[in-house]
Coordinates of C-alpha atoms and ligand atoms in Angstrom, one line a residue:
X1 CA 75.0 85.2 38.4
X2 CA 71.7 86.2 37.5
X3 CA 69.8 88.1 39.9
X4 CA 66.0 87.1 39.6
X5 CA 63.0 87.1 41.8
X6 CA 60.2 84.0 41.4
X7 CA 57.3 84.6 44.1
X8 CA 54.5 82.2 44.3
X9 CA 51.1 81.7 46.5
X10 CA 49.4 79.1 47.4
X11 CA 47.4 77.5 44.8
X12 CA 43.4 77.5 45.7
X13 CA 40.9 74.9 46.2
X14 CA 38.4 75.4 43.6
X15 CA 35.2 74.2 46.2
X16 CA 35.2 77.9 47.5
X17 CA 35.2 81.2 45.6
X18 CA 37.8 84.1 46.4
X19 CA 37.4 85.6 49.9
X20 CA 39.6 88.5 51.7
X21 CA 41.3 85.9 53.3
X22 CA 42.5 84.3 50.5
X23 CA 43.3 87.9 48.6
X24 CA 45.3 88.8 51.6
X25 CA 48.0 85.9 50.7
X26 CA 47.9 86.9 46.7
X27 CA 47.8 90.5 47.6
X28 CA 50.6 90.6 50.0
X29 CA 52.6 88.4 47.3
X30 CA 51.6 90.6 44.6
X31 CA 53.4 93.4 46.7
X32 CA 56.2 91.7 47.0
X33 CA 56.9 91.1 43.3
X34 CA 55.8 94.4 42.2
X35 CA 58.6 95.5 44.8
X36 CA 61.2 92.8 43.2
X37 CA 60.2 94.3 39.6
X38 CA 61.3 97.8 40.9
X39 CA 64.3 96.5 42.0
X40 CA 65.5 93.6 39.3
X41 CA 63.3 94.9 36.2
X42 CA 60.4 93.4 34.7
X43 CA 62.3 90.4 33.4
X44 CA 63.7 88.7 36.6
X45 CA 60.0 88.7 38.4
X46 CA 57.8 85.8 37.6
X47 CA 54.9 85.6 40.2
X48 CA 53.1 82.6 40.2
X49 CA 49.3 81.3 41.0
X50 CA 46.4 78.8 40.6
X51 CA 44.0 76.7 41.5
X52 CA 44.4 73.0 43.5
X53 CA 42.1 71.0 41.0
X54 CA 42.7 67.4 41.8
X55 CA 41.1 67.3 44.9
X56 CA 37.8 65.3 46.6
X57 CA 36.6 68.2 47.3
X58 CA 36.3 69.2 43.9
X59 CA 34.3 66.2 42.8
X60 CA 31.9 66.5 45.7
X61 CA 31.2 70.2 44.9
X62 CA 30.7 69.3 40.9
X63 CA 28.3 66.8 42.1
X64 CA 26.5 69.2 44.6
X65 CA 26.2 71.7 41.2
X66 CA 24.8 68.6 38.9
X67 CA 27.8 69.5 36.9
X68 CA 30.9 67.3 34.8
X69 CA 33.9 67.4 37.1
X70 CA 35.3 69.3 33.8
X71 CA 32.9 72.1 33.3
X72 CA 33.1 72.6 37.3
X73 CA 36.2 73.0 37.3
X74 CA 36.9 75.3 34.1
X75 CA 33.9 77.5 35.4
X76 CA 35.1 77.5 38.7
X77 CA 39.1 78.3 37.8
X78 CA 38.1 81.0 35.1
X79 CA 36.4 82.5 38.6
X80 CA 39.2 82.5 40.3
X81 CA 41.5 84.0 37.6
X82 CA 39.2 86.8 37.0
X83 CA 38.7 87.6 40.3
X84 CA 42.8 88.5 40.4
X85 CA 42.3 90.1 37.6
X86 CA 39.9 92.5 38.5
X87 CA 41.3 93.0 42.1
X88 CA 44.7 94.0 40.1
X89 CA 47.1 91.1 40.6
X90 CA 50.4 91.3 38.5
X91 CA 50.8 87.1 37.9
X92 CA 53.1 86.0 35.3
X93 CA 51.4 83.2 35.0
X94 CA 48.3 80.9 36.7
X95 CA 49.3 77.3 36.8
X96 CA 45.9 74.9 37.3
X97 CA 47.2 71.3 38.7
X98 CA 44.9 69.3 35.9
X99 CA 47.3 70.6 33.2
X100 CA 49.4 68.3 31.2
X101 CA 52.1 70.1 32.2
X102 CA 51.7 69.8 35.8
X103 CA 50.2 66.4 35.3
X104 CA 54.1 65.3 33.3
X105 CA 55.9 67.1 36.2
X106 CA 54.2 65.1 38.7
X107 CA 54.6 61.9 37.0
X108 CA 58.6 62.5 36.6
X109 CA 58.9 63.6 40.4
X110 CA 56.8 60.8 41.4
X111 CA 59.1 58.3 39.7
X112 CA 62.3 59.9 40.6
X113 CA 61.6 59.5 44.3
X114 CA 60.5 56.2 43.7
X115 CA 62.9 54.8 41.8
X116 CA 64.9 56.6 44.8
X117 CA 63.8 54.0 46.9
X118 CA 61.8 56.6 49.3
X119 CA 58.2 56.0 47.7
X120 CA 56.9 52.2 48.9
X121 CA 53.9 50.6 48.7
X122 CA 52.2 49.9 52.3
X123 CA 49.0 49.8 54.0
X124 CA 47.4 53.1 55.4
X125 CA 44.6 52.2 58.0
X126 CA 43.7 55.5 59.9
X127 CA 41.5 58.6 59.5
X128 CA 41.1 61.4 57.2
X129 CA 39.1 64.6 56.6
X130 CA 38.3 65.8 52.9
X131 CA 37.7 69.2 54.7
X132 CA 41.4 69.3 55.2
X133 CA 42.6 66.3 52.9
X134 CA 44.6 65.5 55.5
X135 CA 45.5 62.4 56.9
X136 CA 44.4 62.0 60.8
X137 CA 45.3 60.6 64.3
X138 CA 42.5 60.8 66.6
X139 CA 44.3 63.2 68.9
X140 CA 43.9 65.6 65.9
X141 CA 40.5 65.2 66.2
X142 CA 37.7 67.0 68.7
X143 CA 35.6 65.4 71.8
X144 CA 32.9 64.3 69.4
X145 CA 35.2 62.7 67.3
X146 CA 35.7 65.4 64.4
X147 CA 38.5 67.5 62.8
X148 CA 38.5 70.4 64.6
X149 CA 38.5 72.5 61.4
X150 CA 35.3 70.8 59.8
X151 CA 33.5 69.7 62.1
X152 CA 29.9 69.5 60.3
X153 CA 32.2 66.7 57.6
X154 CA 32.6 63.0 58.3
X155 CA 36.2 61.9 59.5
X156 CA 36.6 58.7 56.9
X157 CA 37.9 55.4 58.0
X158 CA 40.3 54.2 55.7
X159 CA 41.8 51.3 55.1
X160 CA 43.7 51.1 52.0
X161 CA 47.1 50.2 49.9
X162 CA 48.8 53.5 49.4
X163 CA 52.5 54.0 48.3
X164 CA 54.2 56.1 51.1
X165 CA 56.7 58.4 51.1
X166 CA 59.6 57.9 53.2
X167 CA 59.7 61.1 55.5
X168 CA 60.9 59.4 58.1
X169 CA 64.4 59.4 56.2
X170 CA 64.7 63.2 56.4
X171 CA 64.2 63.8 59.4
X172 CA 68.2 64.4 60.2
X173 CA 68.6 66.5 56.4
X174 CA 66.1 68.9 57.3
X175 CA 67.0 69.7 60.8
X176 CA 70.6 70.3 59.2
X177 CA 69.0 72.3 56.2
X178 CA 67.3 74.3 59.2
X179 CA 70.9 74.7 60.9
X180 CA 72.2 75.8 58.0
X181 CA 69.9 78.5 56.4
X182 CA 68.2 79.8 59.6
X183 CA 66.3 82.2 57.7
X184 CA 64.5 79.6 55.5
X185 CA 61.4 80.2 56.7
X186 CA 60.2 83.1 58.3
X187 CA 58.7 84.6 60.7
X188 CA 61.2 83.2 63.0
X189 CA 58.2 81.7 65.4
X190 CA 57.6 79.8 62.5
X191 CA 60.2 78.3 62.4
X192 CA 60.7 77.4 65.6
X193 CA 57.7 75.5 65.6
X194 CA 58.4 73.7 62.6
X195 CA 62.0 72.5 64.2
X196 CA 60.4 71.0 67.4
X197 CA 57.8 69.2 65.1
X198 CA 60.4 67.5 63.4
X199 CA 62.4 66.9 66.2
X200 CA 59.4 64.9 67.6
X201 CA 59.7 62.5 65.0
X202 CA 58.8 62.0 61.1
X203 CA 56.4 59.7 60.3
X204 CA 56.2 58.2 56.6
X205 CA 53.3 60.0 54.9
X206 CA 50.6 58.3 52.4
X207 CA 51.4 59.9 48.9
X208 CA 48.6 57.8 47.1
X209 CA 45.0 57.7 47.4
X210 CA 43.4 54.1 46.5
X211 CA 39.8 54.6 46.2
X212 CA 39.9 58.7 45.1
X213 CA 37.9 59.0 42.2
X214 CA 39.6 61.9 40.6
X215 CA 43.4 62.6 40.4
X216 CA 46.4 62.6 38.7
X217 CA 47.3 58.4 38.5
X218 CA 50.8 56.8 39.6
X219 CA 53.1 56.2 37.4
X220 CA 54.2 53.2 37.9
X221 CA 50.0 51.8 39.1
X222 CA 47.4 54.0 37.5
X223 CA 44.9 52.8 39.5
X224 CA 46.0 54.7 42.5
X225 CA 46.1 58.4 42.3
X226 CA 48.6 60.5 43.7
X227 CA 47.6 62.5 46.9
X228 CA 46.0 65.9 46.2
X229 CA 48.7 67.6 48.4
X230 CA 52.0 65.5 47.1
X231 CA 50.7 66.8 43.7
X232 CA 49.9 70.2 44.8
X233 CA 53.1 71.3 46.2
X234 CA 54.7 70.5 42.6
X235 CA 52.8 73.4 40.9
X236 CA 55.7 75.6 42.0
X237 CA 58.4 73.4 40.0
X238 CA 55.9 72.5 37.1
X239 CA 55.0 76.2 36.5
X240 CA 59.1 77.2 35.4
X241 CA 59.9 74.3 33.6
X242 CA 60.5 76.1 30.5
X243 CA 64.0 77.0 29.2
X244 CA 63.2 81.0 29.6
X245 CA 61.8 80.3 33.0
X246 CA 64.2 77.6 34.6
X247 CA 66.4 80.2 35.8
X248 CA 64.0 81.3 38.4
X249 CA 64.0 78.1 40.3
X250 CA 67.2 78.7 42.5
X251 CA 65.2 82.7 43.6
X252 CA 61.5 80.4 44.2
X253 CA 60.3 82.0 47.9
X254 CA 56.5 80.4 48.8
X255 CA 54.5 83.2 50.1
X256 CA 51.9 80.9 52.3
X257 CA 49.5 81.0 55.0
X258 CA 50.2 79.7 58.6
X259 CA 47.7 76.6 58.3
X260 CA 50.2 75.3 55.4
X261 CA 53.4 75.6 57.4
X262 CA 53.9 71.7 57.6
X263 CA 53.5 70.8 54.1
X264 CA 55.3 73.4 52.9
X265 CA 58.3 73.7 55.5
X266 CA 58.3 69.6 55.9
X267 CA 56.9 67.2 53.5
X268 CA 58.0 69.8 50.5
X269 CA 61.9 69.8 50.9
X270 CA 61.9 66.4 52.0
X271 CA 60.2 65.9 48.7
X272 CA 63.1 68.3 46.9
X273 CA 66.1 66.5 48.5
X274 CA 64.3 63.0 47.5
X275 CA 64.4 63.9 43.9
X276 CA 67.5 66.0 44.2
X277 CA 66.2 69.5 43.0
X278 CA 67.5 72.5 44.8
X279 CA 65.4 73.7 47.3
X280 CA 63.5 77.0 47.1
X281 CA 65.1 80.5 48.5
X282 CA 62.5 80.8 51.4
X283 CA 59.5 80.5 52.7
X284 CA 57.3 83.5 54.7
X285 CA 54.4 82.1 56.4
X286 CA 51.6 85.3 56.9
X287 CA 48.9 84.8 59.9
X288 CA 45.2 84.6 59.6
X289 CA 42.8 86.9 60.7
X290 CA 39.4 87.2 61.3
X291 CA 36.3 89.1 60.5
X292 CA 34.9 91.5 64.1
X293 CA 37.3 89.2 66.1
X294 CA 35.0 85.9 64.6
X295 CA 36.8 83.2 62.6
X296 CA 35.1 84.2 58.4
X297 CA 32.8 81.1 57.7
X298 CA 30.2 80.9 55.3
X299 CA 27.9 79.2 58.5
X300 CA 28.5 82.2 59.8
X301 CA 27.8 84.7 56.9
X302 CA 30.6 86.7 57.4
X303 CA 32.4 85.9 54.7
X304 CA 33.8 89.2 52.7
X305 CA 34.2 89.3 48.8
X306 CA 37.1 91.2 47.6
X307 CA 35.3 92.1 44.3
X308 CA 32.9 93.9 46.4
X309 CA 35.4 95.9 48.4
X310 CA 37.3 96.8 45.3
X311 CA 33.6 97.7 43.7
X312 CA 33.1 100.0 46.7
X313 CA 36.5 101.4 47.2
X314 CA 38.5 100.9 44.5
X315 CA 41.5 98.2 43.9
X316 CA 44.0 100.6 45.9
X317 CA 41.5 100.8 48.8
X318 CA 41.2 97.0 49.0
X319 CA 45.5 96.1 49.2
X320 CA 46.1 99.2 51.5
X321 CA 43.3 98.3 53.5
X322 CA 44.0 94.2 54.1
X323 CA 47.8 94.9 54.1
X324 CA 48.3 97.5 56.5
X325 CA 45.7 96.3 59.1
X326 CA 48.3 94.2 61.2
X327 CA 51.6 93.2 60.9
X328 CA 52.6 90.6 58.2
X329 CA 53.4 87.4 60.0
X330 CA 50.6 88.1 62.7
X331 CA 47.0 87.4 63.5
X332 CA 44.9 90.0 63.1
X333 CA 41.6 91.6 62.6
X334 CA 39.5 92.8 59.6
X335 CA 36.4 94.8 60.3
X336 CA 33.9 96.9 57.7
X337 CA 34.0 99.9 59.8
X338 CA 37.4 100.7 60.8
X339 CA 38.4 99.8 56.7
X340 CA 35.6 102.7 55.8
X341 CA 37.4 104.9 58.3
X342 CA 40.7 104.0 57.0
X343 CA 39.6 104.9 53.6
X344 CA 38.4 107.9 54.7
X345 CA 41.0 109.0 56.9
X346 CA 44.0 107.5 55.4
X347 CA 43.4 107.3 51.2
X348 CA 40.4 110.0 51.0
X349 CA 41.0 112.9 53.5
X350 CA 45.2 111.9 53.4
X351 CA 47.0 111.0 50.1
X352 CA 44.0 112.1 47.4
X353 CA 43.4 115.2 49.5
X354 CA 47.4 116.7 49.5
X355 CA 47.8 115.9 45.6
X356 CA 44.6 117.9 45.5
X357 CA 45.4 120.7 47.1
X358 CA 49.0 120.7 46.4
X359 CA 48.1 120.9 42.8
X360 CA 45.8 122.9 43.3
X361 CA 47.7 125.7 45.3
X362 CA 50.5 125.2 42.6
X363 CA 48.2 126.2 39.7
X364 CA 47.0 128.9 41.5
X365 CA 49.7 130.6 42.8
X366 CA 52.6 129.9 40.3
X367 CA 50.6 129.1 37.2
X368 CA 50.6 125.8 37.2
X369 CA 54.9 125.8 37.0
X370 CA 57.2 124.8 40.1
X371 CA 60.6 126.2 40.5
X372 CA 63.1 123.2 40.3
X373 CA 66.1 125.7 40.6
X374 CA 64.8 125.7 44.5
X375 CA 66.8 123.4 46.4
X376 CA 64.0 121.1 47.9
X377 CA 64.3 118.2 49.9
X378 CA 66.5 115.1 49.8
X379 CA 64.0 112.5 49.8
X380 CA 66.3 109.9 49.4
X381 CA 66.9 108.2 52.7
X382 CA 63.0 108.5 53.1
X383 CA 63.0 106.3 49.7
X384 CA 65.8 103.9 51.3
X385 CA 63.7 103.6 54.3
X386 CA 60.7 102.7 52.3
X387 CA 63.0 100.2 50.4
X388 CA 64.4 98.9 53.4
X389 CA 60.9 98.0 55.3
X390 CA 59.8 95.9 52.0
X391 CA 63.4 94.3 51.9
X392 CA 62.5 92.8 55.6
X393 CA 58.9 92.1 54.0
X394 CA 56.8 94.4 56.7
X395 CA 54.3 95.1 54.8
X396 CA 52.6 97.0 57.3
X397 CA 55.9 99.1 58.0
X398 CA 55.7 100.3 54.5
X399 CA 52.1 101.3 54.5
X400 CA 52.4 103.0 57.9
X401 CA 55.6 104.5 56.6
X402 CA 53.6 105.9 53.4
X403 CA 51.0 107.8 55.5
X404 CA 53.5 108.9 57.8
X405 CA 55.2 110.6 54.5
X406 CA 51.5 112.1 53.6
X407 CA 51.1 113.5 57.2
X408 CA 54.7 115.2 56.8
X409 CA 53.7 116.8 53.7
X410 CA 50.2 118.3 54.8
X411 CA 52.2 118.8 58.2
X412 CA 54.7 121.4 56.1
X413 CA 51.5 122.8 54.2
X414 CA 49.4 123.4 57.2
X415 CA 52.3 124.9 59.2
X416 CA 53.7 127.3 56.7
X417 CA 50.2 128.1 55.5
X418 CA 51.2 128.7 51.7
X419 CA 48.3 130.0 50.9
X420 CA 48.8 133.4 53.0
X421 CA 52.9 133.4 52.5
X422 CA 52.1 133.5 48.6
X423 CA 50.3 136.6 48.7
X424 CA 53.2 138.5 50.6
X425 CA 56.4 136.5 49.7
X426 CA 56.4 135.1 46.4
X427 CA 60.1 133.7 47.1
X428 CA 59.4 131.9 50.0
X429 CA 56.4 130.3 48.8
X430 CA 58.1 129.2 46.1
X431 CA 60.5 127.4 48.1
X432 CA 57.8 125.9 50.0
X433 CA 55.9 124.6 46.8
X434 CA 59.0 122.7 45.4
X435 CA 59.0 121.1 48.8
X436 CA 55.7 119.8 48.7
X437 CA 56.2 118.9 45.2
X438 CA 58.9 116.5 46.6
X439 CA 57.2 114.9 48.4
X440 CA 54.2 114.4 46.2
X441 CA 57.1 112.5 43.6
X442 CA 58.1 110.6 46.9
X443 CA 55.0 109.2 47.2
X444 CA 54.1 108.6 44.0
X445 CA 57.1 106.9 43.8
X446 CA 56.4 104.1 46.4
X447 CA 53.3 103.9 44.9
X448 CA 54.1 101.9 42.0
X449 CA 54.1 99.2 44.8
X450 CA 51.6 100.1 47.6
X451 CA 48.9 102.1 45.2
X452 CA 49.9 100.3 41.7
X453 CA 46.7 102.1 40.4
X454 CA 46.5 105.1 41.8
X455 CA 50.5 105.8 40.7
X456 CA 49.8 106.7 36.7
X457 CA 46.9 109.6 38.4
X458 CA 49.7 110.6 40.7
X459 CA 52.0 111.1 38.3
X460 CA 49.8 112.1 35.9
X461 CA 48.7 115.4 38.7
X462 CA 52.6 116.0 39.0
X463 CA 53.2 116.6 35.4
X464 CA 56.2 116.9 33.4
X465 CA 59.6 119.3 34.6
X466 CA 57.4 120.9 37.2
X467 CA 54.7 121.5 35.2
X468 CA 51.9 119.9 37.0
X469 CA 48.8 118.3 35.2
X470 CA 45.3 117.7 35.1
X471 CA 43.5 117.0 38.2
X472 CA 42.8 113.5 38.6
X473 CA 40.2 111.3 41.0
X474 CA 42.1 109.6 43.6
X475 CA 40.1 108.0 46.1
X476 CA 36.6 109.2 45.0
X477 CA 34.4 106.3 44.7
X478 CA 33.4 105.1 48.1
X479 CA 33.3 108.2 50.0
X480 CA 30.1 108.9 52.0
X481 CA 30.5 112.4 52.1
X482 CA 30.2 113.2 48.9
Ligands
MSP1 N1 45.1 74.2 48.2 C1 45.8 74.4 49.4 C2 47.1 75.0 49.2 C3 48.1 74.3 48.3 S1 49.6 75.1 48.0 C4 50.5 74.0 47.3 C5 45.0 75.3 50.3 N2 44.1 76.1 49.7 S2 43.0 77.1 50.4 O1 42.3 77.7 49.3 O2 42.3 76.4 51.4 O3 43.8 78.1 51.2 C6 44.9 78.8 50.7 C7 45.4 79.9 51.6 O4 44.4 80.9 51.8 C8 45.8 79.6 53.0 O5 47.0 79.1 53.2 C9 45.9 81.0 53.5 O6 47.1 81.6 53.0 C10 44.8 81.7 52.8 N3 43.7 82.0 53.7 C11 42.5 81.4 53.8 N4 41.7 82.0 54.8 C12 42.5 83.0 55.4 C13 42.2 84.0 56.4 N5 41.1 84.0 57.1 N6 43.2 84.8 56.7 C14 44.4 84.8 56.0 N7 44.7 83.9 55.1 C15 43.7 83.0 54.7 O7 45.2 75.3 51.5

């Protein structure tokens, strides 16, 4: 059998441009599959993203810019794209849902289910929010009336013929598939939650939208269009349905946030086993966090632009930063100052400062050469260790473990205090350097996931057969004390 890798994130609602919040999904996923490259080669990762076009939201923000729902949309999804490309994302591919080839997938799913038997035609006569385009009851809603998520938006009234989708049916085949694979989704609270809300009963969910005004239409009654998250989960089937990228389907694991649990972890393999496609590998649902311990809003002005953190700090900065803050699968907490002091601390005054003065010392002392008839140090279970913590997916194991690895390097250098022990016992110091040479091809090792651009400098400063190289700028741009 084949061994591949296919990671995906969610795709993005175009209403909003790129915050850290939303870089903290695709960066953490974009960790993940740089990982699976170093493991499977290049050729068995495919990383997915996008953009969640077919939405209300995205007609009521065109209007609200006086532009076509088409320019808006191309404008807005060209923003997106080149905002993971300047923050360094390694897609394979960015999959918008008004594409004919999503738009075909959809249709054929569509059918399938329905011709199933498990998409009817009803009546839907309840609430819903755009903010969320969710459907509503009104103990999902606040004192005032409101969804609890967007408040400042009108719940609507509806009262419409939709076709629904009959959820209610899998209510026994997912608690089995849950039985069965217990580490489906992850973390395990997660999953726990999601078993107790579909032990409480499935409802049949609405899967068409009568009066939207923009969508992708039924099938079989194009006046109806197909509800923006029914069509939105598909991306991650309609993005491999090529013959070179079919293969990946059986390895697909959804990198998502919390707030999507149920429509990923629910109403999606319901959807699966409906139209008899294998379901994905797993599922990892990451937590939220928030900006000085307040939830990011744009009401609030808090909201942080990756571009601008990876303008200031550098690429590096910004994914080391959001990833190791708290633990993958948590809540957490993002603030300006503590990232400056990480950067300082952590990239600045750690990692760029040892290759610095390791290099440094090297050329100094031994002319530039290291002796690699010394025996060193066996790095390797420090490797497996570092392999091990992404296996599990803690993310903020493997950064923590990184500058644990830095400290134990300067740690050696401070201690043995190279600089004096060359001047009396070549030898010795010689020993010593090929040691901290180790560990400076350790670390640039794991880099190649945790510091994808700060890896070429690092290896670049280390050189070829000992021979170490030019001096390179790690870690440089936003530093106050310069
Ligand atoms: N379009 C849907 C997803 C469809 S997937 C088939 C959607 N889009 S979204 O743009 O509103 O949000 C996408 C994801 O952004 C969330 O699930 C979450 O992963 C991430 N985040 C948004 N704000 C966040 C934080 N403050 N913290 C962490 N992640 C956050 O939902």
């Amino acid at each position: 059998m084949k061994v591949a890798s296919y990671l995906t994130t969610p795709i993005y609602y175009v209403n909003d441009v790129p915050h850290i919040g939303h870089s903290y999904c695709t960066l953490a996923t974009d960790t993940l599959a740089r990982f699976a490259r170093m493991q499977l080669g290049n050729n068995e990762v495919f990383f997915l993203t996008g953009t969640d076009e077919n939405s209300q939201k995205t007609v009521d923000a065109a209007a609200k810019a006086g532009v076509s729902i088409e320019v808006y949309l191309k404008d807005m999804a060209a923003r997106w794209q080149s905002t993971w490309d300047t923050i360094g994302i390694s897609y394979n591919d960015f999959i918008r849902t008004t594409e004919a080839r999503h738009v075909d997938t959809v249709h054929e799913l569509f059918q399938k289910i329905y011709d199933k038997g498990d998409i009817y035609k009803g009546t839907y006569k309840g609430l819903y929010c755009t903010g969320c385009e969710t459907f509503k009851k009104s103990s999902d809603l606040n004192e005032a009336g409101r969804c609890i998520d967007h408040p400042n938006q009108d719940i609507k009234h509806l009262d419409e013929t939709n076709y629904f989708f009959r959820l209610s049916a899998y209510e026994k085949p997912l608690l089995e598939w849950y039985e069965k694979n217990p580490d489906w989704l992850q973390p395990r609270s997660k999953k726990n939650e999601i078993i107790s809300f579909i032990k409480s009963g499935l409802e049949d969910v609405s899967v068409s939208r009568e009066t939207a005004e923009f969508g992708i239409s039924l099938p079989m009654d194009p006046a109806h269009k197909v509800y923006v998250w029914f069509d939105a989960l598909i991306n991650y089937y309609s993005g491999i349905r090529t013959p070179e990228r079919e293969h990946f389907w059986e390895s697909a694991f959804h990198i998502i946030g919390k707030d999507i649990t149920r429509f990923h972890c629910v109403i999606w393999p319901a959807m699966l086993m409906a139209a008899g496609i294998p379901l994905p590998k797993g599922v990892f649902a990451h937590g939220f966090f928030t900006i000085d311990g307040t939830k990011m809003s744009k009401s609030l002005g808090n909201v942080i632009s990756p571009v601008d953190l990876s303008v200031q700090y550098g690429n590096d900065a910004l994914r080391a930063g959001l990833l190791s803050s708290f633990e993958f699968g948590s809540d957490g907490d993002f603030s300006a100052e503590n990232f400056a002091e990480f950067y300082r601390t952590k990239l600045a005054g750690g990692v760029g400062n040892l290759f610095n003065r390791v290099t440094v010392l090297i050329t100094k002392f031994c002319d530039g050469q290291v002796d690699l008839n010394n025996a060193g140090l066996d790095l390797k279970p420090e490797f497996e260790k570092f392999e091990s913590l992404l296996e599990q997916k803690q993310l903020k194991g493997a950064y923590d473990f990184y500058f644990a690895t830095v400290d134990a390097a300067n740690q050696r250098l401070n201690e043995t205090e190279v600089w004096k022990l060359a001047k009396i016992d070549a030898d010795a110091a010689s020993k010593i350097f090929t040691e901290l040479f180790d560990y400076l091809v350790l670390l640039s090792e794991m880099a190649v996931v945790l510091l994808p651009e700060s890896a070429p400098k690092m290896r670049a400063m280390i050189g070829l057969e000992g021979k170490v190289g030019a001096a390179q700028i790690m870690f440089d741009s936003g530093r106050t004390d310069k």
